[in-house]
């Protein structure tokens, strides 16, 4: 076990465990916010595990999750727009904390990887992870200015 796998275990244990609890209990607004945050926490953990086990091909799983996680949240936001209109989720503190954590993980893995095609893939994963998380959270909390709700 090395530092990369220890960090991944801590991220999965603390973050995803809390997100699973949030998805399983509570009001609808907490459930959809926890679903969004769970994908945003699992993706950096996959990057850490890929680096810890020395399997650069596992970064593809993180890329897929960074791409499809926010899309799933946007589908939930669209389908549950009427139910969330009265009481939208407000988890901006957690959203920014997870975005900073994801960015820090991507930067650390990029530094350890060095220049090359793998670095470009990691930067794409980071952009999708942070941009998708912030976009999906904004859609859950009421949408964008100038557009219809949902």
PDB file of C-alpha atoms in Angstrom:
ATOM      1  CA  UNK A   1       0.000   0.000   0.000  1.00  0.00           C
ATOM      2  CA  UNK A   2       1.380   3.404  -0.964  1.00  0.00           C
ATOM      3  CA  UNK A   3       0.313   7.017  -0.430  1.00  0.00           C
ATOM      4  CA  UNK A   4      -1.848   7.068  -3.560  1.00  0.00           C
ATOM      5  CA  UNK A   5      -3.960   4.128  -2.427  1.00  0.00           C
ATOM      6  CA  UNK A   6      -4.202   5.473   1.127  1.00  0.00           C
ATOM      7  CA  UNK A   7      -5.517   8.785  -0.218  1.00  0.00           C
ATOM      8  CA  UNK A   8      -7.993   6.951  -2.476  1.00  0.00           C
ATOM      9  CA  UNK A   9      -9.196   4.825   0.427  1.00  0.00           C
ATOM     10  CA  UNK A  10      -9.705   7.912   2.582  1.00  0.00           C
ATOM     11  CA  UNK A  11     -11.607   9.687  -0.198  1.00  0.00           C
ATOM     12  CA  UNK A  12     -13.833   6.692  -0.855  1.00  0.00           C
ATOM     13  CA  UNK A  13     -14.378   5.909   2.815  1.00  0.00           C
ATOM     14  CA  UNK A  14     -15.231   9.380   4.022  1.00  0.00           C
ATOM     15  CA  UNK A  15     -16.679  11.080   0.981  1.00  0.00           C
ATOM     16  CA  UNK A  16     -18.562   8.363  -0.831  1.00  0.00           C
ATOM     17  CA  UNK A  17     -19.751   6.844   2.461  1.00  0.00           C
ATOM     18  CA  UNK A  18     -21.332  10.169   3.414  1.00  0.00           C
ATOM     19  CA  UNK A  19     -22.760  10.576  -0.084  1.00  0.00           C
ATOM     20  CA  UNK A  20     -24.347   7.112   0.016  1.00  0.00           C
ATOM     21  CA  UNK A  21     -25.912   7.988   3.369  1.00  0.00           C
ATOM     22  CA  UNK A  22     -27.231  11.235   1.853  1.00  0.00           C
ATOM     23  CA  UNK A  23     -28.711   9.392  -1.127  1.00  0.00           C
ATOM     24  CA  UNK A  24     -30.355   6.768   1.074  1.00  0.00           C
ATOM     25  CA  UNK A  25     -31.970   9.128   3.592  1.00  0.00           C
ATOM     26  CA  UNK A  26     -33.534  12.523   3.855  1.00  0.00           C
ATOM     27  CA  UNK A  27     -35.495  14.853   1.611  1.00  0.00           C
ATOM     28  CA  UNK A  28     -35.273  14.877  -2.180  1.00  0.00           C
ATOM     29  CA  UNK A  29     -33.051  17.954  -2.306  1.00  0.00           C
ATOM     30  CA  UNK A  30     -30.385  16.233  -0.203  1.00  0.00           C
ATOM     31  CA  UNK A  31     -30.610  13.053  -2.240  1.00  0.00           C
ATOM     32  CA  UNK A  32     -29.955  14.681  -5.615  1.00  0.00           C
ATOM     33  CA  UNK A  33     -27.129  16.816  -4.211  1.00  0.00           C
ATOM     34  CA  UNK A  34     -25.525  13.716  -2.666  1.00  0.00           C
ATOM     35  CA  UNK A  35     -25.827  11.854  -5.970  1.00  0.00           C
ATOM     36  CA  UNK A  36     -24.006  14.667  -7.734  1.00  0.00           C
ATOM     37  CA  UNK A  37     -21.281  14.817  -5.100  1.00  0.00           C
ATOM     38  CA  UNK A  38     -20.780  11.041  -5.090  1.00  0.00           C
ATOM     39  CA  UNK A  39     -19.685  10.994  -8.719  1.00  0.00           C
ATOM     40  CA  UNK A  40     -17.493  14.027  -8.096  1.00  0.00           C
ATOM     41  CA  UNK A  41     -15.735  12.191  -5.256  1.00  0.00           C
ATOM     42  CA  UNK A  42     -15.432   8.804  -6.947  1.00  0.00           C
ATOM     43  CA  UNK A  43     -13.664  10.207 -10.010  1.00  0.00           C
ATOM     44  CA  UNK A  44     -10.622  11.599  -8.119  1.00  0.00           C
ATOM     45  CA  UNK A  45     -10.477   8.357  -6.139  1.00  0.00           C
ATOM     46  CA  UNK A  46     -10.253   6.433  -9.414  1.00  0.00           C
ATOM     47  CA  UNK A  47      -7.400   8.689 -10.529  1.00  0.00           C
ATOM     48  CA  UNK A  48      -5.576   8.046  -7.258  1.00  0.00           C
ATOM     49  CA  UNK A  49      -6.109   4.300  -7.548  1.00  0.00           C
ATOM     50  CA  UNK A  50      -4.878   4.290 -11.159  1.00  0.00           C
ATOM     51  CA  UNK A  51      -1.688   6.024 -10.054  1.00  0.00           C
ATOM     52  CA  UNK A  52      -1.322   3.892  -6.920  1.00  0.00           C
ATOM     53  CA  UNK A  53      -1.581   0.596  -8.766  1.00  0.00           C
ATOM     54  CA  UNK A  54       0.481   1.799 -11.728  1.00  0.00           C
ATOM     55  CA  UNK A  55      -2.328   1.206 -14.226  1.00  0.00           C
ATOM     56  CA  UNK A  56      -2.649   4.256 -16.483  1.00  0.00           C
ATOM     57  CA  UNK A  57      -5.407   2.513 -18.426  1.00  0.00           C
ATOM     58  CA  UNK A  58      -7.658   2.871 -15.370  1.00  0.00           C
ATOM     59  CA  UNK A  59      -7.744   6.619 -15.989  1.00  0.00           C
ATOM     60  CA  UNK A  60     -10.284   5.787 -18.708  1.00  0.00           C
ATOM     61  CA  UNK A  61     -12.763   4.814 -15.977  1.00  0.00           C
ATOM     62  CA  UNK A  62     -12.320   8.217 -14.364  1.00  0.00           C
ATOM     63  CA  UNK A  63     -12.786   9.871 -17.757  1.00  0.00           C
ATOM     64  CA  UNK A  64     -16.027   7.975 -18.304  1.00  0.00           C
ATOM     65  CA  UNK A  65     -17.307   8.846 -14.835  1.00  0.00           C
ATOM     66  CA  UNK A  66     -16.336  12.516 -15.227  1.00  0.00           C
ATOM     67  CA  UNK A  67     -18.311  12.585 -18.471  1.00  0.00           C
ATOM     68  CA  UNK A  68     -21.405  10.600 -17.477  1.00  0.00           C
ATOM     69  CA  UNK A  69     -21.769  11.612 -13.798  1.00  0.00           C
ATOM     70  CA  UNK A  70     -22.911  15.201 -14.437  1.00  0.00           C
ATOM     71  CA  UNK A  71     -25.086  14.022 -17.320  1.00  0.00           C
ATOM     72  CA  UNK A  72     -26.929  11.739 -14.895  1.00  0.00           C
ATOM     73  CA  UNK A  73     -27.389  14.633 -12.481  1.00  0.00           C
ATOM     74  CA  UNK A  74     -28.749  16.817 -15.288  1.00  0.00           C
ATOM     75  CA  UNK A  75     -31.248  14.068 -16.161  1.00  0.00           C
ATOM     76  CA  UNK A  76     -32.377  13.980 -12.530  1.00  0.00           C
ATOM     77  CA  UNK A  77     -32.629  17.786 -12.491  1.00  0.00           C
ATOM     78  CA  UNK A  78     -34.819  17.699 -15.596  1.00  0.00           C
ATOM     79  CA  UNK A  79     -37.056  14.856 -14.407  1.00  0.00           C
ATOM     80  CA  UNK A  80     -37.453  16.239 -10.883  1.00  0.00           C
ATOM     81  CA  UNK A  81     -37.702  19.927 -11.835  1.00  0.00           C
ATOM     82  CA  UNK A  82     -41.251  20.315 -10.503  1.00  0.00           C
ATOM     83  CA  UNK A  83     -40.445  18.606  -7.192  1.00  0.00           C
ATOM     84  CA  UNK A  84     -37.272  20.644  -6.703  1.00  0.00           C
ATOM     85  CA  UNK A  85     -38.827  23.994  -7.679  1.00  0.00           C
ATOM     86  CA  UNK A  86     -40.196  24.689  -4.187  1.00  0.00           C
ATOM     87  CA  UNK A  87     -37.113  23.584  -2.245  1.00  0.00           C
ATOM     88  CA  UNK A  88     -33.972  23.441  -4.444  1.00  0.00           C
ATOM     89  CA  UNK A  89     -30.724  21.946  -3.130  1.00  0.00           C
ATOM     90  CA  UNK A  90     -28.212  24.394  -1.724  1.00  0.00           C
ATOM     91  CA  UNK A  91     -24.892  22.618  -1.321  1.00  0.00           C
ATOM     92  CA  UNK A  92     -22.496  25.217  -2.691  1.00  0.00           C
ATOM     93  CA  UNK A  93     -19.997  24.799   0.129  1.00  0.00           C
ATOM     94  CA  UNK A  94     -19.710  21.081  -0.510  1.00  0.00           C
ATOM     95  CA  UNK A  95     -19.709  21.618  -4.266  1.00  0.00           C
ATOM     96  CA  UNK A  96     -16.747  23.976  -4.108  1.00  0.00           C
ATOM     97  CA  UNK A  97     -14.924  21.749  -1.602  1.00  0.00           C
ATOM     98  CA  UNK A  98     -15.290  18.723  -3.875  1.00  0.00           C
ATOM     99  CA  UNK A  99     -14.226  20.787  -6.903  1.00  0.00           C
ATOM    100  CA  UNK A 100     -11.078  21.929  -5.072  1.00  0.00           C
ATOM    101  CA  UNK A 101     -10.377  18.342  -3.967  1.00  0.00           C
ATOM    102  CA  UNK A 102     -10.793  17.083  -7.539  1.00  0.00           C
ATOM    103  CA  UNK A 103      -8.529  19.821  -8.856  1.00  0.00           C
ATOM    104  CA  UNK A 104      -5.864  19.072  -6.247  1.00  0.00           C
ATOM    105  CA  UNK A 105      -5.942  15.364  -7.111  1.00  0.00           C
ATOM    106  CA  UNK A 106      -5.701  16.063 -10.837  1.00  0.00           C
ATOM    107  CA  UNK A 107      -2.751  18.428 -10.297  1.00  0.00           C
ATOM    108  CA  UNK A 108      -0.948  15.919  -8.054  1.00  0.00           C
ATOM    109  CA  UNK A 109      -1.431  13.076 -10.525  1.00  0.00           C
ATOM    110  CA  UNK A 110      -0.379  15.339 -13.428  1.00  0.00           C
ATOM    111  CA  UNK A 111       2.842  16.270 -11.634  1.00  0.00           C
ATOM    112  CA  UNK A 112       3.580  12.614 -10.914  1.00  0.00           C
ATOM    113  CA  UNK A 113       2.769  11.568 -14.488  1.00  0.00           C
ATOM    114  CA  UNK A 114       4.967  14.047 -16.337  1.00  0.00           C
ATOM    115  CA  UNK A 115       4.564  15.383 -19.870  1.00  0.00           C
ATOM    116  CA  UNK A 116       2.923  13.329 -22.576  1.00  0.00           C
ATOM    117  CA  UNK A 117      -0.414  12.073 -23.814  1.00  0.00           C
ATOM    118  CA  UNK A 118      -1.343  10.810 -20.356  1.00  0.00           C
ATOM    119  CA  UNK A 119      -1.016  14.352 -19.031  1.00  0.00           C
ATOM    120  CA  UNK A 120      -3.388  15.632 -21.708  1.00  0.00           C
ATOM    121  CA  UNK A 121      -5.923  12.950 -20.769  1.00  0.00           C
ATOM    122  CA  UNK A 122      -5.649  13.891 -17.092  1.00  0.00           C
ATOM    123  CA  UNK A 123      -6.241  17.545 -17.898  1.00  0.00           C
ATOM    124  CA  UNK A 124      -9.374  16.614 -19.868  1.00  0.00           C
ATOM    125  CA  UNK A 125     -10.588  14.522 -16.932  1.00  0.00           C
ATOM    126  CA  UNK A 126      -9.982  17.458 -14.585  1.00  0.00           C
ATOM    127  CA  UNK A 127     -11.832  19.918 -16.812  1.00  0.00           C
ATOM    128  CA  UNK A 128     -14.789  17.563 -17.209  1.00  0.00           C
ATOM    129  CA  UNK A 129     -14.827  16.768 -13.498  1.00  0.00           C
ATOM    130  CA  UNK A 130     -14.796  20.345 -12.240  1.00  0.00           C
ATOM    131  CA  UNK A 131     -16.884  21.875 -15.025  1.00  0.00           C
ATOM    132  CA  UNK A 132     -19.459  19.093 -14.927  1.00  0.00           C
ATOM    133  CA  UNK A 133     -19.762  19.227 -11.137  1.00  0.00           C
ATOM    134  CA  UNK A 134     -20.304  22.993 -11.099  1.00  0.00           C
ATOM    135  CA  UNK A 135     -22.731  22.901 -14.047  1.00  0.00           C
ATOM    136  CA  UNK A 136     -24.796  20.083 -12.566  1.00  0.00           C
ATOM    137  CA  UNK A 137     -24.918  21.772  -9.153  1.00  0.00           C
ATOM    138  CA  UNK A 138     -26.054  25.003 -10.769  1.00  0.00           C
ATOM    139  CA  UNK A 139     -28.785  23.154 -12.660  1.00  0.00           C
ATOM    140  CA  UNK A 140     -29.996  21.520  -9.444  1.00  0.00           C
ATOM    141  CA  UNK A 141     -30.124  24.788  -7.527  1.00  0.00           C
ATOM    142  CA  UNK A 142     -32.364  26.617  -9.948  1.00  0.00           C
ATOM    143  CA  UNK A 143     -30.861  26.672 -13.383  1.00  0.00           C
ATOM    144  CA  UNK A 144     -29.079  29.398 -15.260  1.00  0.00           C
ATOM    145  CA  UNK A 145     -30.164  33.010 -15.589  1.00  0.00           C
ATOM    146  CA  UNK A 146     -32.147  33.685 -18.741  1.00  0.00           C
ATOM    147  CA  UNK A 147     -33.277  30.090 -19.253  1.00  0.00           C
ATOM    148  CA  UNK A 148     -36.355  28.145 -18.283  1.00  0.00           C
ATOM    149  CA  UNK A 149     -36.202  26.035 -15.125  1.00  0.00           C
ATOM    150  CA  UNK A 150     -35.054  22.478 -15.924  1.00  0.00           C
TER     151      UNK A 150
END
